[in-house]
Amino acid sequence: MEYVNPPDSFMQDELEAVLSDTDGSLELVELNPPDPWTAEPREAQELRAGEITLTYLTHACMELKAGNKRMMFDPWLTGPAFARGWWLLHEPPSDAMDRLSQADLIYISHMHSDHLSYPTLKHLSKRRPDIPIYVGDTSRPVFWYLEKSGVNLTNINVVPFGVWQNVDEHLRFMILMDGVHPEMDTCLIVEYKGHMILNTVDCTRPNNGRLPHGVDLMMSDFAGGASGFPMAFHDGKYTAEIFKYKSWIQYYYNWAGFKGYNLVIRVIETDDDFKPLKGGYEYLVDFLDLSFPDVRPERDHAYEEIKNRVNVMRHVVLNGGLWDDLYIGFNNRMSRDPDVYHHK
């Protein structure tokens, strides 16, 4: 196969592989130091009743009060996420936006729109544009789309992984990376008077699996991943991310350079009910020779059919959005034959 990262795209730096002399394993993600929370240790102090409170607002949005400070995590309080694919299951408290505006600082774990909610931040920016917001120094910036969003936030702080950030003499926090998606996902340790809170957010392998022992409170996601079945996937489980816009179809696939693979796909633009759309585009791509046939070839081949909601697909394309808006946002349906993850 051939693939070249296009100019100005995000590329993860090459990681040095360290071969273990004992079991032959390769360590690709270096965590240095591996246990950064042990730096400048603090003895646990006795707390008064109610000195620390943690309140669930909705989705991943939590409010932490520690002493006289208020922290907010991943505030998604209004509007949809993933290009209208997700909506809040639990309505936040009526004063949630007021509480957000009064926070001393906000932590946003990553750029997915159910954690980085521009509709929420738009409301916030009108009330308090200089509120301190902290994000990790990921290679895929959390606020990648800030300028395009038109949201005016003036106090965004990008901090390195594994370094304590002091809020006051008793409260501090540390952002850690994910070992599986270090380019995007982060998690958080908060410590107050020596008592430690761990929020793993969406990390698949937080801090590459090295975590503090004896934490006082841990917050974890309630599912190993998001699935829209049966809305997103039809007769299969494997997701694909295919760029499609009529004037760019052949240009795009040739530019991406993916070929030499015995796979044929059919891409169909549909309405919001995944029904064929009059005037919508439908085409085949044969990745064996990167051709665009009118009918499926007669040879044996793997086949995948992808139906995309046209308005969402074109919105993502024209605005440079994330592919996550399509497949996490339940905005396409896929079927494949044979129904296997890979074929040879």
mmCIF file of C-alpha atoms in Angstrom:
data_model
loop_
_atom_site.group_PDB
_atom_site.id
_atom_site.type_symbol
_atom_site.label_atom_id
_atom_site.label_comp_id
_atom_site.label_asym_id
_atom_site.label_seq_id
_atom_site.Cartn_x
_atom_site.Cartn_y
_atom_site.Cartn_z
ATOM 1 C CA MET A 1 0.000 0.000 0.000
ATOM 2 C CA GLU A 2 1.067 3.584 -0.498
ATOM 3 C CA TYR A 3 0.217 6.545 1.659
ATOM 4 C CA VAL A 4 1.834 9.922 2.150
ATOM 5 C CA ASN A 5 0.740 12.361 4.828
ATOM 6 C CA PRO A 6 -0.396 15.528 3.030
ATOM 7 C CA PRO A 7 1.270 18.859 3.776
ATOM 8 C CA ASP A 8 0.154 20.595 6.981
ATOM 9 C CA SER A 9 -1.495 17.439 8.309
ATOM 10 C CA PHE A 10 -0.917 16.150 11.821
ATOM 11 C CA MET A 11 1.773 13.510 12.071
ATOM 12 C CA GLN A 12 2.858 11.810 15.261
ATOM 13 C CA ASP A 13 6.605 12.032 15.781
ATOM 14 C CA GLU A 14 8.456 8.773 15.279
ATOM 15 C CA LEU A 15 8.814 7.013 18.602
ATOM 16 C CA GLU A 16 12.053 5.340 19.591
ATOM 17 C CA ALA A 17 11.478 1.627 20.074
ATOM 18 C CA VAL A 18 13.194 0.105 23.106
ATOM 19 C CA LEU A 19 13.612 -3.677 22.904
ATOM 20 C CA SER A 20 13.339 -5.463 26.236
ATOM 21 C CA ASP A 21 16.198 -7.843 27.058
ATOM 22 C CA THR A 22 13.900 -9.996 29.186
ATOM 23 C CA ASP A 23 10.695 -10.681 27.273
ATOM 24 C CA GLY A 24 11.430 -9.286 23.804
ATOM 25 C CA SER A 25 8.720 -6.622 24.011
ATOM 26 C CA LEU A 26 8.932 -3.195 22.397
ATOM 27 C CA GLU A 27 8.165 -0.055 24.386
ATOM 28 C CA LEU A 28 7.025 2.668 21.996
ATOM 29 C CA VAL A 29 5.658 5.351 24.309
ATOM 30 C CA GLU A 30 8.193 6.747 26.731
ATOM 31 C CA LEU A 31 6.804 8.149 29.957
ATOM 32 C CA ASN A 32 9.468 10.202 31.639
ATOM 33 C CA PRO A 33 9.173 10.281 34.551
ATOM 34 C CA PRO A 34 6.779 7.300 34.667
ATOM 35 C CA ASP A 35 5.221 8.303 38.026
ATOM 36 C CA PRO A 36 5.185 12.121 37.869
ATOM 37 C CA TRP A 37 2.597 12.481 40.653
ATOM 38 C CA THR A 38 5.263 11.392 43.151
ATOM 39 C CA ALA A 39 7.098 14.685 42.637
ATOM 40 C CA GLU A 40 6.814 17.014 45.630
ATOM 41 C CA PRO A 41 4.648 14.625 47.694
ATOM 42 C CA ARG A 42 2.207 16.062 50.229
ATOM 43 C CA GLU A 43 0.898 14.420 53.360
ATOM 44 C CA ALA A 44 -2.850 13.889 53.502
ATOM 45 C CA GLN A 45 -4.525 16.338 55.862
ATOM 46 C CA GLU A 46 -7.779 15.854 57.720
ATOM 47 C CA LEU A 47 -10.735 17.414 55.927
ATOM 48 C CA ARG A 48 -13.865 19.034 57.257
ATOM 49 C CA ALA A 49 -17.212 17.619 56.196
ATOM 50 C CA GLY A 50 -18.127 19.132 52.831
ATOM 51 C CA GLU A 51 -14.685 20.634 52.242
ATOM 52 C CA ILE A 52 -14.553 18.720 48.944
ATOM 53 C CA THR A 53 -17.667 18.125 46.854
ATOM 54 C CA LEU A 54 -17.970 16.545 43.426
ATOM 55 C CA THR A 55 -21.175 17.037 41.449
ATOM 56 C CA TYR A 56 -22.265 15.307 38.265
ATOM 57 C CA LEU A 57 -23.903 17.805 35.908
ATOM 58 C CA THR A 58 -24.311 15.830 32.677
ATOM 59 C CA HIS A 59 -22.351 13.534 30.363
ATOM 60 C CA ALA A 60 -18.635 14.058 31.248
ATOM 61 C CA CYS A 61 -19.220 17.437 32.884
ATOM 62 C CA MET A 62 -18.354 17.403 36.583
ATOM 63 C CA GLU A 63 -18.047 20.209 39.106
ATOM 64 C CA LEU A 64 -15.354 19.907 41.762
ATOM 65 C CA LYS A 65 -15.322 22.230 44.757
ATOM 66 C CA ALA A 66 -12.206 22.049 46.909
ATOM 67 C CA GLY A 67 -11.913 24.613 49.669
ATOM 68 C CA ASN A 68 -12.862 27.934 48.099
ATOM 69 C CA LYS A 69 -12.008 26.866 44.514
ATOM 70 C CA ARG A 70 -14.303 25.506 41.808
ATOM 71 C CA MET A 71 -13.105 23.385 38.877
ATOM 72 C CA MET A 72 -15.240 22.247 35.938
ATOM 73 C CA PHE A 73 -14.450 19.285 33.688
ATOM 74 C CA ASP A 74 -15.496 18.921 30.026
ATOM 75 C CA PRO A 75 -18.531 21.229 30.017
ATOM 76 C CA TRP A 76 -21.061 20.143 27.388
ATOM 77 C CA LEU A 77 -24.212 21.871 28.622
ATOM 78 C CA THR A 78 -26.139 22.817 25.507
ATOM 79 C CA GLY A 79 -26.500 21.985 21.824
ATOM 80 C CA PRO A 80 -25.590 18.802 19.941
ATOM 81 C CA ALA A 81 -22.281 17.007 19.468
ATOM 82 C CA PHE A 82 -20.827 15.165 16.486
ATOM 83 C CA ALA A 83 -22.698 17.110 13.819
ATOM 84 C CA ARG A 84 -26.134 16.616 15.408
ATOM 85 C CA GLY A 85 -25.461 12.904 15.971
ATOM 86 C CA TRP A 86 -25.429 13.183 19.771
ATOM 87 C CA TRP A 87 -27.653 15.054 22.206
ATOM 88 C CA LEU A 88 -27.481 15.183 25.986
ATOM 89 C CA LEU A 89 -29.243 12.292 27.692
ATOM 90 C CA HIS A 90 -29.454 14.088 31.045
ATOM 91 C CA GLU A 91 -30.552 17.705 31.139
ATOM 92 C CA PRO A 92 -28.041 19.708 33.183
ATOM 93 C CA PRO A 93 -29.197 21.716 36.214
ATOM 94 C CA SER A 94 -30.881 25.008 35.344
ATOM 95 C CA ASP A 95 -27.987 26.948 36.905
ATOM 96 C CA ALA A 96 -25.236 24.912 35.221
ATOM 97 C CA MET A 97 -24.142 27.755 32.941
ATOM 98 C CA ASP A 98 -23.979 30.135 35.912
ATOM 99 C CA ARG A 99 -21.826 27.647 37.802
ATOM 100 C CA LEU A 100 -19.569 27.241 34.787
ATOM 101 C CA SER A 101 -19.150 31.014 34.499
ATOM 102 C CA GLN A 102 -18.144 31.190 38.162
ATOM 103 C CA ALA A 103 -15.491 28.461 37.949
ATOM 104 C CA ASP A 104 -11.902 29.259 38.832
ATOM 105 C CA LEU A 105 -10.690 27.047 36.012
ATOM 106 C CA ILE A 106 -11.924 24.576 33.398
ATOM 107 C CA TYR A 107 -10.235 21.390 32.232
ATOM 108 C CA ILE A 108 -11.040 20.063 28.747
ATOM 109 C CA SER A 109 -9.705 16.590 28.065
ATOM 110 C CA HIS A 110 -9.758 16.416 24.266
ATOM 111 C CA MET A 111 -11.234 17.803 21.084
ATOM 112 C CA HIS A 112 -14.276 15.552 20.606
ATOM 113 C CA SER A 113 -17.378 17.685 20.634
ATOM 114 C CA ASP A 114 -19.021 15.904 23.567
ATOM 115 C CA HIS A 115 -16.120 17.237 25.674
ATOM 116 C CA LEU A 116 -15.129 20.387 23.788
ATOM 117 C CA SER A 117 -18.572 21.885 23.205
ATOM 118 C CA TYR A 118 -18.422 25.055 21.125
ATOM 119 C CA PRO A 119 -22.135 25.813 21.689
ATOM 120 C CA THR A 120 -21.419 25.772 25.437
ATOM 121 C CA LEU A 121 -18.226 27.787 25.108
ATOM 122 C CA LYS A 122 -19.985 30.348 22.935
ATOM 123 C CA HIS A 123 -22.372 31.093 25.813
ATOM 124 C CA LEU A 124 -19.477 31.120 28.245
ATOM 125 C CA SER A 125 -17.376 33.505 26.152
ATOM 126 C CA LYS A 126 -20.150 36.117 26.218
ATOM 127 C CA ARG A 127 -20.134 36.069 30.006
ATOM 128 C CA ARG A 128 -16.485 35.493 30.822
ATOM 129 C CA PRO A 129 -14.082 35.227 27.868
ATOM 130 C CA ASP A 130 -11.006 35.314 30.135
ATOM 131 C CA ILE A 131 -11.908 32.280 32.255
ATOM 132 C CA PRO A 132 -8.807 30.051 32.642
ATOM 133 C CA ILE A 133 -9.066 26.885 30.522
ATOM 134 C CA TYR A 134 -6.433 24.139 30.737
ATOM 135 C CA VAL A 135 -5.679 21.473 28.131
ATOM 136 C CA GLY A 136 -2.834 19.021 27.591
ATOM 137 C CA ASP A 137 -0.076 19.560 25.056
ATOM 138 C CA THR A 138 -1.354 17.004 22.549
ATOM 139 C CA SER A 139 -0.045 16.861 18.989
ATOM 140 C CA ARG A 140 -3.627 17.263 17.800
ATOM 141 C CA PRO A 141 -4.510 20.550 19.529
ATOM 142 C CA VAL A 142 -7.706 20.569 21.586
ATOM 143 C CA PHE A 143 -8.648 23.992 20.221
ATOM 144 C CA TRP A 144 -7.738 23.191 16.623
ATOM 145 C CA TYR A 145 -10.961 24.839 15.367
ATOM 146 C CA LEU A 146 -11.081 27.763 17.776
ATOM 147 C CA GLU A 147 -10.474 30.489 15.191
ATOM 148 C CA LYS A 148 -12.976 28.996 12.757
ATOM 149 C CA SER A 149 -15.565 28.621 15.528
ATOM 150 C CA GLY A 150 -15.709 32.366 16.166
ATOM 151 C CA VAL A 151 -15.712 31.746 19.932
ATOM 152 C CA ASN A 152 -13.728 34.407 21.793
ATOM 153 C CA LEU A 153 -11.736 32.782 24.599
ATOM 154 C CA THR A 154 -8.623 34.610 25.740
ATOM 155 C CA ASN A 155 -7.130 32.493 28.526
ATOM 156 C CA ILE A 156 -6.408 29.033 27.109
ATOM 157 C CA ASN A 157 -3.440 27.345 28.758
ATOM 158 C CA VAL A 158 -1.675 24.408 27.083
ATOM 159 C CA VAL A 159 0.368 22.601 29.720
ATOM 160 C CA PRO A 160 2.926 19.772 29.496
ATOM 161 C CA PHE A 161 2.078 16.275 30.638
ATOM 162 C CA GLY A 162 3.051 15.109 34.093
ATOM 163 C CA VAL A 163 3.719 18.492 35.687
ATOM 164 C CA TRP A 164 1.849 19.756 38.737
ATOM 165 C CA GLN A 165 -0.125 22.961 38.135
ATOM 166 C CA ASN A 166 -0.677 24.814 41.410
ATOM 167 C CA VAL A 167 -4.044 26.515 41.882
ATOM 168 C CA ASP A 168 -3.416 27.591 45.475
ATOM 169 C CA GLU A 169 -1.414 26.310 48.434
ATOM 170 C CA HIS A 170 -3.692 23.281 48.849
ATOM 171 C CA LEU A 171 -5.029 22.516 45.352
ATOM 172 C CA ARG A 172 -3.070 21.337 42.333
ATOM 173 C CA PHE A 173 -3.672 19.231 39.244
ATOM 174 C CA MET A 174 -1.724 17.314 36.630
ATOM 175 C CA ILE A 175 -2.708 16.360 33.071
ATOM 176 C CA LEU A 176 -1.599 12.958 31.763
ATOM 177 C CA MET A 177 -1.656 11.532 28.251
ATOM 178 C CA ASP A 178 -3.340 8.409 26.944
ATOM 179 C CA GLY A 179 -1.042 5.562 25.958
ATOM 180 C CA VAL A 180 -3.249 4.472 23.034
ATOM 181 C CA HIS A 181 -4.169 7.894 21.632
ATOM 182 C CA PRO A 182 -1.407 10.184 22.935
ATOM 183 C CA GLU A 183 -2.040 12.587 20.053
ATOM 184 C CA MET A 184 -5.494 13.453 21.387
ATOM 185 C CA ASP A 185 -6.769 11.965 24.659
ATOM 186 C CA THR A 186 -5.802 13.104 28.147
ATOM 187 C CA CYS A 187 -6.776 12.389 31.736
ATOM 188 C CA LEU A 188 -6.443 14.304 34.997
ATOM 189 C CA ILE A 189 -5.186 13.984 38.553
ATOM 190 C CA VAL A 190 -6.410 16.560 41.077
ATOM 191 C CA GLU A 191 -4.920 16.752 44.563
ATOM 192 C CA TYR A 192 -6.291 18.723 47.481
ATOM 193 C CA LYS A 193 -4.494 18.690 50.825
ATOM 194 C CA GLY A 194 -2.842 15.414 49.901
ATOM 195 C CA HIS A 195 -6.081 13.698 48.800
ATOM 196 C CA MET A 196 -6.022 12.523 45.201
ATOM 197 C CA ILE A 197 -8.819 12.368 42.592
ATOM 198 C CA LEU A 198 -8.289 10.591 39.260
ATOM 199 C CA ASN A 199 -10.469 11.350 36.220
ATOM 200 C CA THR A 200 -9.657 8.971 33.354
ATOM 201 C CA VAL A 201 -12.206 10.600 30.981
ATOM 202 C CA ASP A 202 -12.090 8.785 27.590
ATOM 203 C CA CYS A 203 -8.544 7.435 27.842
ATOM 204 C CA THR A 204 -8.218 3.855 26.633
ATOM 205 C CA ARG A 205 -4.957 3.357 28.534
ATOM 206 C CA PRO A 206 -4.481 6.390 30.799
ATOM 207 C CA ASN A 207 -0.818 7.274 31.282
ATOM 208 C CA ASN A 208 -0.028 4.073 29.366
ATOM 209 C CA GLY A 209 -1.358 2.010 32.241
ATOM 210 C CA ARG A 210 0.808 3.499 35.016
ATOM 211 C CA LEU A 211 -1.514 5.089 37.560
ATOM 212 C CA PRO A 212 -1.219 6.153 41.196
ATOM 213 C CA HIS A 213 -2.199 3.687 43.896
ATOM 214 C CA GLY A 214 -4.551 4.518 46.711
ATOM 215 C CA VAL A 215 -6.434 7.368 45.058
ATOM 216 C CA ASP A 216 -9.305 8.691 47.163
ATOM 217 C CA LEU A 217 -11.756 8.947 44.257
ATOM 218 C CA MET A 218 -11.705 7.729 40.679
ATOM 219 C CA MET A 219 -13.976 8.883 37.872
ATOM 220 C CA SER A 220 -14.196 6.578 34.888
ATOM 221 C CA ASP A 221 -16.148 6.354 31.661
ATOM 222 C CA PHE A 222 -19.106 3.980 31.806
ATOM 223 C CA ALA A 223 -18.427 2.283 28.471
ATOM 224 C CA GLY A 224 -15.380 1.095 26.597
ATOM 225 C CA GLY A 225 -16.467 3.005 23.510
ATOM 226 C CA ALA A 226 -19.393 4.662 21.787
ATOM 227 C CA SER A 227 -21.595 2.641 19.472
ATOM 228 C CA GLY A 228 -24.656 3.727 17.552
ATOM 229 C CA PHE A 229 -25.664 0.197 16.583
ATOM 230 C CA PRO A 230 -27.958 -0.312 14.795
ATOM 231 C CA MET A 231 -28.103 3.323 13.649
ATOM 232 C CA ALA A 232 -24.472 3.671 12.567
ATOM 233 C CA PHE A 233 -23.580 0.182 11.382
ATOM 234 C CA HIS A 234 -25.620 -2.265 9.330
ATOM 235 C CA ASP A 235 -24.708 -5.958 9.058
ATOM 236 C CA GLY A 236 -21.277 -5.400 10.551
ATOM 237 C CA LYS A 237 -19.122 -3.775 13.174
ATOM 238 C CA TYR A 238 -16.204 -2.281 11.275
ATOM 239 C CA THR A 239 -16.155 1.454 10.648
ATOM 240 C CA ALA A 240 -14.600 3.196 7.645
ATOM 241 C CA GLU A 241 -13.893 6.838 6.994
ATOM 242 C CA ILE A 242 -14.338 7.790 3.339
ATOM 243 C CA PHE A 243 -13.999 11.323 1.948
ATOM 244 C CA LYS A 244 -16.585 12.132 -0.673
ATOM 245 C CA TYR A 245 -17.510 15.231 -2.667
ATOM 246 C CA LYS A 246 -18.384 14.919 -6.340
ATOM 247 C CA SER A 247 -15.892 17.324 -7.909
ATOM 248 C CA TRP A 248 -13.107 15.854 -5.781
ATOM 249 C CA ILE A 249 -13.945 12.142 -5.849
ATOM 250 C CA GLN A 250 -11.287 10.787 -8.188
ATOM 251 C CA TYR A 251 -8.814 13.512 -7.255
ATOM 252 C CA TYR A 252 -9.128 12.683 -3.576
ATOM 253 C CA TYR A 253 -8.652 8.935 -3.878
ATOM 254 C CA ASN A 254 -5.676 9.371 -6.178
ATOM 255 C CA TRP A 255 -4.225 11.945 -3.786
ATOM 256 C CA ALA A 256 -4.644 9.585 -0.820
ATOM 257 C CA GLY A 257 -2.883 6.875 -2.814
ATOM 258 C CA PHE A 258 -4.510 3.869 -1.134
ATOM 259 C CA LYS A 259 -4.393 0.980 -3.613
ATOM 260 C CA GLY A 260 -3.238 -2.570 -4.184
ATOM 261 C CA TYR A 261 -6.034 -3.856 -1.911
ATOM 262 C CA ASN A 262 -8.729 -6.210 -3.193
ATOM 263 C CA LEU A 263 -11.582 -4.051 -1.923
ATOM 264 C CA VAL A 264 -14.475 -2.371 -3.740
ATOM 265 C CA ILE A 265 -16.641 0.221 -2.022
ATOM 266 C CA ARG A 266 -19.883 1.843 -3.029
ATOM 267 C CA VAL A 267 -20.522 5.301 -1.541
ATOM 268 C CA ILE A 268 -24.107 6.572 -1.513
ATOM 269 C CA GLU A 269 -25.356 10.003 -0.454
ATOM 270 C CA THR A 270 -28.691 9.777 1.350
ATOM 271 C CA ASP A 271 -31.235 11.871 3.184
ATOM 272 C CA ASP A 272 -31.387 11.898 7.006
ATOM 273 C CA ASP A 273 -33.308 8.588 6.957
ATOM 274 C CA PHE A 274 -30.553 6.902 4.907
ATOM 275 C CA LYS A 275 -32.810 6.684 1.878
ATOM 276 C CA PRO A 276 -31.362 7.338 -1.605
ATOM 277 C CA LEU A 277 -31.353 11.052 -2.362
ATOM 278 C CA LYS A 278 -32.505 12.454 -5.677
ATOM 279 C CA GLY A 279 -29.517 14.234 -7.138
ATOM 280 C CA GLY A 280 -27.203 12.624 -4.582
ATOM 281 C CA TYR A 281 -23.939 11.030 -5.665
ATOM 282 C CA GLU A 282 -23.319 7.306 -5.879
ATOM 283 C CA TYR A 283 -20.101 5.765 -7.096
ATOM 284 C CA LEU A 284 -17.801 2.740 -6.882
ATOM 285 C CA VAL A 285 -14.097 2.713 -6.057
ATOM 286 C CA ASP A 286 -11.931 -0.335 -6.837
ATOM 287 C CA PHE A 287 -8.864 -0.147 -4.621
ATOM 288 C CA LEU A 288 -7.043 -2.914 -6.428
ATOM 289 C CA ASP A 289 -6.080 -0.537 -9.228
ATOM 290 C CA LEU A 290 -7.689 2.659 -7.863
ATOM 291 C CA SER A 291 -10.277 2.807 -10.627
ATOM 292 C CA PHE A 292 -13.879 4.013 -10.618
ATOM 293 C CA PRO A 293 -15.963 1.387 -12.449
ATOM 294 C CA ASP A 294 -19.640 1.663 -13.334
ATOM 295 C CA VAL A 295 -20.344 -1.875 -12.057
ATOM 296 C CA ARG A 296 -18.676 -4.211 -9.577
ATOM 297 C CA PRO A 297 -15.863 -6.311 -11.093
ATOM 298 C CA GLU A 298 -16.505 -10.004 -11.809
ATOM 299 C CA ARG A 299 -13.492 -11.220 -9.797
ATOM 300 C CA ASP A 300 -13.855 -12.271 -6.175
ATOM 301 C CA HIS A 301 -13.418 -9.221 -3.951
ATOM 302 C CA ALA A 302 -14.332 -7.749 -0.588
ATOM 303 C CA TYR A 303 -17.198 -5.286 -0.839
ATOM 304 C CA GLU A 304 -18.386 -2.496 1.422
ATOM 305 C CA GLU A 305 -21.386 -0.214 0.989
ATOM 306 C CA ILE A 306 -21.341 3.108 2.814
ATOM 307 C CA LYS A 307 -24.389 5.346 3.086
ATOM 308 C CA ASN A 308 -23.724 8.912 4.264
ATOM 309 C CA ARG A 309 -26.175 11.608 5.261
ATOM 310 C CA VAL A 310 -25.424 14.156 2.575
ATOM 311 C CA ASN A 311 -25.820 17.346 4.627
ATOM 312 C CA VAL A 312 -23.556 16.118 7.394
ATOM 313 C CA MET A 313 -20.958 14.695 5.000
ATOM 314 C CA ARG A 314 -20.683 17.893 2.984
ATOM 315 C CA HIS A 315 -20.651 20.024 6.125
ATOM 316 C CA VAL A 316 -17.712 18.011 7.478
ATOM 317 C CA VAL A 317 -15.883 18.232 4.155
ATOM 318 C CA LEU A 318 -16.443 21.931 3.562
ATOM 319 C CA ASN A 319 -15.564 22.895 7.149
ATOM 320 C CA GLY A 320 -12.628 20.571 7.600
ATOM 321 C CA GLY A 321 -14.391 18.707 10.406
ATOM 322 C CA LEU A 322 -13.416 15.473 12.064
ATOM 323 C CA TRP A 323 -14.337 12.116 10.555
ATOM 324 C CA ASP A 324 -15.483 11.296 14.076
ATOM 325 C CA ASP A 325 -18.548 13.467 13.365
ATOM 326 C CA LEU A 326 -19.601 10.862 10.817
ATOM 327 C CA TYR A 327 -18.994 7.481 12.370
ATOM 328 C CA ILE A 328 -19.262 8.426 16.054
ATOM 329 C CA GLY A 329 -22.107 10.791 15.246
ATOM 330 C CA PHE A 330 -24.238 7.989 13.769
ATOM 331 C CA ASN A 331 -24.306 9.760 10.415
ATOM 332 C CA ASN A 332 -23.481 6.833 8.174
ATOM 333 C CA ARG A 333 -24.448 3.197 7.744
ATOM 334 C CA MET A 334 -22.169 0.467 6.506
ATOM 335 C CA SER A 335 -22.531 -3.084 5.288
ATOM 336 C CA ARG A 336 -19.809 -5.402 4.033
ATOM 337 C CA ASP A 337 -19.301 -8.733 2.362
ATOM 338 C CA PRO A 338 -17.661 -10.795 3.734
ATOM 339 C CA ASP A 339 -18.531 -9.566 7.219
ATOM 340 C CA VAL A 340 -15.022 -9.762 8.667
ATOM 341 C CA TYR A 341 -12.653 -7.142 10.013
ATOM 342 C CA HIS A 342 -9.879 -7.875 7.503
ATOM 343 C CA HIS A 343 -9.421 -10.031 4.477
ATOM 344 C CA LYS A 344 -6.457 -11.296 2.516
#
